[in-house]
XYZ file of C-alpha atoms in Angstrom:
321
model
C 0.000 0.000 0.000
C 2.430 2.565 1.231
C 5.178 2.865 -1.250
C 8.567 2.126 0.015
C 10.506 4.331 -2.028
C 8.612 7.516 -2.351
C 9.934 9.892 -5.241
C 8.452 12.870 -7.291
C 6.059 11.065 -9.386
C 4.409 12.657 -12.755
C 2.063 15.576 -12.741
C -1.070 15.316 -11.507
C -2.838 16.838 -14.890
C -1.519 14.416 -16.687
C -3.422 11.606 -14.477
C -6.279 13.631 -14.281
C -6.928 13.525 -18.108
C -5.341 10.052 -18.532
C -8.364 9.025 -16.211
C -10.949 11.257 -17.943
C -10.222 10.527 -21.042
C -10.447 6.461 -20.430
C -13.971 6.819 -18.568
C -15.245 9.396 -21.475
C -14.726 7.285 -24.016
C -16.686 4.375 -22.505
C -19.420 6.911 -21.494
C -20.766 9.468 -24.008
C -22.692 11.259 -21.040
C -19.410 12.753 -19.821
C -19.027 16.099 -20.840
C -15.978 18.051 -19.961
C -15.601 22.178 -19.320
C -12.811 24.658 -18.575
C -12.536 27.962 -17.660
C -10.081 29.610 -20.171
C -7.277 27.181 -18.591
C -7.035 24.609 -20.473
C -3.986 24.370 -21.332
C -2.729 24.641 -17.733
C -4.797 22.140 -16.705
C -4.382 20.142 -19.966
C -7.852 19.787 -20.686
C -7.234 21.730 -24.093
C -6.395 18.123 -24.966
C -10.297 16.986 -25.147
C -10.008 19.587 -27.665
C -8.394 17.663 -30.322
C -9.837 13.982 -29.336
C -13.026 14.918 -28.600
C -13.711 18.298 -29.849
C -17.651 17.734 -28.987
C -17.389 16.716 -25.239
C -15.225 19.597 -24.262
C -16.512 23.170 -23.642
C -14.484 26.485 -23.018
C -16.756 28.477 -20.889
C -13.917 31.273 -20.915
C -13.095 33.245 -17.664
C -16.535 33.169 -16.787
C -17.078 30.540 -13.389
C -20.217 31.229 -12.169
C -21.363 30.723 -15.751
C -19.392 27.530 -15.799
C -20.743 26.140 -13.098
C -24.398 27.044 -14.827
C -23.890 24.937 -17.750
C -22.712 21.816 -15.695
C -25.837 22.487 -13.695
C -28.274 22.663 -16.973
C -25.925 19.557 -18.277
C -26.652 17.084 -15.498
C -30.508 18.357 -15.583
C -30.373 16.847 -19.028
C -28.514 13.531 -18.193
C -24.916 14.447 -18.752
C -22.115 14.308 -16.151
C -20.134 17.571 -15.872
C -16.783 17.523 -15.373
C -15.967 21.228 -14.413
C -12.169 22.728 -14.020
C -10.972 26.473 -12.622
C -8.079 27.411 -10.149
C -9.691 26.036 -6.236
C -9.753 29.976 -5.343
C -12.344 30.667 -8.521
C -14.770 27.677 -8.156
C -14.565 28.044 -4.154
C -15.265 31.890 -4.002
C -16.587 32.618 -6.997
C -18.792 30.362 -8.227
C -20.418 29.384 -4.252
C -23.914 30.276 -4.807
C -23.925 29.026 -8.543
C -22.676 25.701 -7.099
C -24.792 25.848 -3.884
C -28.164 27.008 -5.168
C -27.750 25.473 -9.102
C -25.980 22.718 -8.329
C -26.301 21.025 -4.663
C -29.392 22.572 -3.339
C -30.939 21.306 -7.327
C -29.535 17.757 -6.229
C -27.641 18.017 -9.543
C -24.553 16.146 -9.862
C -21.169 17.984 -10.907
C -17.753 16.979 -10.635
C -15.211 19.883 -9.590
C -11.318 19.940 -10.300
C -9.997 22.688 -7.991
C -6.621 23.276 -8.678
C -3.611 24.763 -7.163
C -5.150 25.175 -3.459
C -2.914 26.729 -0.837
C 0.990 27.621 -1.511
C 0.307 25.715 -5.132
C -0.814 28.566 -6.758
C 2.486 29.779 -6.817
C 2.995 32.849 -8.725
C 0.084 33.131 -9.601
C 0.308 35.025 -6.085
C -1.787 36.099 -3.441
C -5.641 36.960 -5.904
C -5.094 32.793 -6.580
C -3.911 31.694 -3.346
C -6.857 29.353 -1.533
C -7.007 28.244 2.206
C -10.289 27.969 2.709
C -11.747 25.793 -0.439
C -11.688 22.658 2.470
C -13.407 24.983 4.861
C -16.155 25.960 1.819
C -16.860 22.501 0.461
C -17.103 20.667 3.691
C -20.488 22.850 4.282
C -22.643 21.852 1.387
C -24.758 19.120 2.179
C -24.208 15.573 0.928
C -20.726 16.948 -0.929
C -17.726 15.282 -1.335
C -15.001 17.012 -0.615
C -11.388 14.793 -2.084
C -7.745 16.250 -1.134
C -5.646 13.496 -2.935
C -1.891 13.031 -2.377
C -0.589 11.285 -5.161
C -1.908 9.954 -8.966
C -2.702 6.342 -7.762
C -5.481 8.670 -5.258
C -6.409 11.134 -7.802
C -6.885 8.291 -10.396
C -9.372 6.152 -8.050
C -11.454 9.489 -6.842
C -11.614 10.634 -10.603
C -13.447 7.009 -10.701
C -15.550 6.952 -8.064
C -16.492 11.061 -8.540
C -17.638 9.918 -12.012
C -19.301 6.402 -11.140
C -21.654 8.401 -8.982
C -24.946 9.909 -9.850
C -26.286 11.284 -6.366
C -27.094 14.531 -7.148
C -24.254 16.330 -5.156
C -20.964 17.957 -5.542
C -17.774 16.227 -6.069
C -15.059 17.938 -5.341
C -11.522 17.146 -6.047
C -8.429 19.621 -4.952
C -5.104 18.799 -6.189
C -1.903 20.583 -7.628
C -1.997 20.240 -11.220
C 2.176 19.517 -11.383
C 4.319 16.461 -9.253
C 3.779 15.390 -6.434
C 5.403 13.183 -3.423
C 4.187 9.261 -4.297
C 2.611 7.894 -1.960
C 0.720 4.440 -2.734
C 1.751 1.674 -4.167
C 0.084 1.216 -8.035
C -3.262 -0.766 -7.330
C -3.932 0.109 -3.547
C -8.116 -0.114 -3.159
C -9.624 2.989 -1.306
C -13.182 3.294 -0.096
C -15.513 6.344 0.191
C -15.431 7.652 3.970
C -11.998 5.020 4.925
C -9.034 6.144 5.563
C -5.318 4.801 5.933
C -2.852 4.260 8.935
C 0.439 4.628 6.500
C 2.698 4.674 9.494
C 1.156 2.918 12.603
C 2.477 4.345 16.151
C 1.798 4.982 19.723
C 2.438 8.436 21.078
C 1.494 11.116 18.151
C -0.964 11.044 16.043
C -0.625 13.016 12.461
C -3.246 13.129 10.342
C -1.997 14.951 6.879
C -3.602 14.847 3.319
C -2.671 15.862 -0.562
C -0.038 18.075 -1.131
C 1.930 18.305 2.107
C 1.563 13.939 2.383
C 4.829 13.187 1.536
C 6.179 16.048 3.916
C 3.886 13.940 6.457
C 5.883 11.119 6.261
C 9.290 12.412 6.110
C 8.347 14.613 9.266
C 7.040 11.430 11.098
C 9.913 9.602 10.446
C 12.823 12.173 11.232
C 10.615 12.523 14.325
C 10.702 8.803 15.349
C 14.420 8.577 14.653
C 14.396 10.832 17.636
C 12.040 8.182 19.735
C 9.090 9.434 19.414
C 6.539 6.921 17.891
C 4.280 8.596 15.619
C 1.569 7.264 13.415
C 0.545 8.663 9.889
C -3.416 8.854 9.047
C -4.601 9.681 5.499
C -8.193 10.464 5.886
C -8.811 9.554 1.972
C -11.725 11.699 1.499
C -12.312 15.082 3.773
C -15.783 14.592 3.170
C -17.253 12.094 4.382
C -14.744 11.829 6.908
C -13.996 8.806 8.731
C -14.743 9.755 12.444
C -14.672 5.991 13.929
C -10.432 6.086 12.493
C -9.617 9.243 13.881
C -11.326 8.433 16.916
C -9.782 4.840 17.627
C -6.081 5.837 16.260
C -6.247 8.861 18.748
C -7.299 6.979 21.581
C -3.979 6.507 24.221
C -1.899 9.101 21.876
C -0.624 11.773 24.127
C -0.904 14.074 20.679
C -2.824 14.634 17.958
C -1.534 16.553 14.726
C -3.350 17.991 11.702
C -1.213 19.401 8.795
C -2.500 20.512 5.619
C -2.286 22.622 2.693
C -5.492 24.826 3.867
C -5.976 27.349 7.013
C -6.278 26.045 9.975
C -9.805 27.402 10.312
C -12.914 24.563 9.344
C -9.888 22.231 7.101
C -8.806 18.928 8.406
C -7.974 20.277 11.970
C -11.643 21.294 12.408
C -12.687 17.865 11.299
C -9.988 15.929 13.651
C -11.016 18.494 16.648
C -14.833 17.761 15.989
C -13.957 14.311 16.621
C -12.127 14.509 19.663
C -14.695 16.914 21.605
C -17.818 15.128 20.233
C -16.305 11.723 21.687
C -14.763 13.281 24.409
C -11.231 12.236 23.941
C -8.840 14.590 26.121
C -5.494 14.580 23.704
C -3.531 17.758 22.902
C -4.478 19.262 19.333
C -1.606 20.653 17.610
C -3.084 22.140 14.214
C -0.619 23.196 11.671
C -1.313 24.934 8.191
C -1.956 28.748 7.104
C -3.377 31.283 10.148
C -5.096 34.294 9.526
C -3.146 34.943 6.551
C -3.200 35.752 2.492
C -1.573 34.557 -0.381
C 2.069 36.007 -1.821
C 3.829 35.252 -5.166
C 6.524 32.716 -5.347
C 7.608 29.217 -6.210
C 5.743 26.885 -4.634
C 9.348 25.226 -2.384
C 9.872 29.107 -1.582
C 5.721 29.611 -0.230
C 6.338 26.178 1.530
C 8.923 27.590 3.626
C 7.570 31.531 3.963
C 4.098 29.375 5.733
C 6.502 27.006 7.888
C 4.893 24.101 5.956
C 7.948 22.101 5.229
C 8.415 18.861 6.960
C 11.505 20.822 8.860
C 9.223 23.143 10.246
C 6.404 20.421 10.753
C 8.940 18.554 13.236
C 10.016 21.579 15.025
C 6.634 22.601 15.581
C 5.263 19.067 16.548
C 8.489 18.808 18.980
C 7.355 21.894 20.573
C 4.174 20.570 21.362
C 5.820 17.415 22.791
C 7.684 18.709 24.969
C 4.726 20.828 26.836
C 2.832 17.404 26.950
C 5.650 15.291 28.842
């Protein structure tokens, strides 16, 4: 499952379409729609193969979002890209009132949340798309960490007509791998990667792979930690989080997002709704905006690296024993 030798894998757009492309052609229902990126996102590719499937709504969301909405009212199944900050801010009450409130279904590629919009700078930057999504009723809300994830939630977004929103947030470039080719994921189940006994981390998409390196420089310093990988934000698997925290003497969230209603709002919902006493150590973006930069450079101006993960989880250590 976990893969032992983690290295950059291949960009995530390139799965994304890869996986598209393979379920379009054995359903002519799927219809797919950009926002005047298409070539960032490669979907500029459906273009070419199938020039009547694809739609260019142009830099026009709320509009976008429209069209997917009349699309599945007439049988099709939308497949909608724009930058997470656009489809997130922008197009909320097309997506709330036209889409989920409509119980029409729509499948949402949000990309480049967090420090992965890059320079596209602080206008693109998104830390709350987690916090956004994870209100809509019936939603769900996908954070995936590497292509093997991002290939089996393109699948299971698409297999599913249940009149909701699907929403997927990824970076469109490399990524860390993660799983092994062929690991099986389920809706609402997530993954112990790294099983432990004194720390709990629970991490997610982008920032996974700086997860596990930060759990394992910590435990070559004897501290036993165990990695959680929720799978899917929304649903979110409560009964995991609540047994894996359960005689940890700390609990850590860490995620590409604010630390306001992301992950760490779904991990500390747990723990006071069950009444588990453990130390909550949230770390991500706080009451702050976007800036310009490469993405390594962002990662270290928002103490996101796995460095600063294991300083900050040490901290917290330290006050607990």
């Amino acid at each position: 499952m976990l893969k032992e030798n983690r290295t950059l894998g291949g960009e995530l757009r390139n799965q994304l379409v890869a996986t598209v492309t393979e379920m379009l052609e054995k359903d002519d229902r799927i219809m797919v729609l950009d926002a005047d990126l298409g070539g960032a996102s490669f979907f500029l590719r459906f273009k070419k193969s199938h020039p009547d499937r694809f739609v260019d709504c142009g830099i026009c969301e709320a509009n976008m979002v429209g069209v997917a909405a009349g699309l599945s009212l007439r049988g099709y199944i939308p497949v909608v890209h724009t930058m997470s900050a656009f489809v997130a801010r922008r197009a909320l009450d097309q997506l709330y009132i036209s889409c989920a409130y409509q119980n029409n279904t729509i499948n949402v590629f949000g990309s480049d949340p967090g420090i992965c919009s890059g320079f596209d700078g602080g206008t693109h930057t998104c830390f709350e798309d987690l916090a956004i999504m994870r209100t809509i009723p019936h939603a769900i809300v996908c954070d995936p960490c590497d292509q093997v994830q991002l290939d089996w939630m393109v699948r299971e977004c698409l297999s599913r007509n249940d009149g909701a929103i699907h929403y997927i947030r990824a970076y469109r470039k490399n990524v860390t791998e993660v799983y092994e080719p062929g690991t099986k994921f389920e809706l609402g189940k997530g993954k112990v990667l790294i099983p432990g006994d004194e720390v709990l981390l629970v991490g997610s998409g982008y920032l996974m792979g700086d997860a596990l390196t930060a759990a394992e420089e910590l435990r070559a310093q004897g501290i036993s930690v165990e990695v959680v990988d929720p799978v899917t934000i929304k649903p979110f698997d409560e009964e995991l989080i609540l047994n894996e925290a359960k005689g940890k003497k700390l609990v850590v969230t860490y995620e590409n997002h604010g630390t306001v209603n992301g992950i760490g709002s779904a991990v500390a919902d747990v723990l006071a709704k069950n009444g588990v006493g453990v130390p909550l150590l949230k770390l991500g973006a706080t009451e702050i905006f976007g800036q310009v930069g490469m993405v390594d450079l962002l990662k270290e101006a928002y103490k996101l690296t796995a460095k600063d993960a294991v300083a900050e989880i040490l901290k917290a250590w330290h006050k607990v024993n």
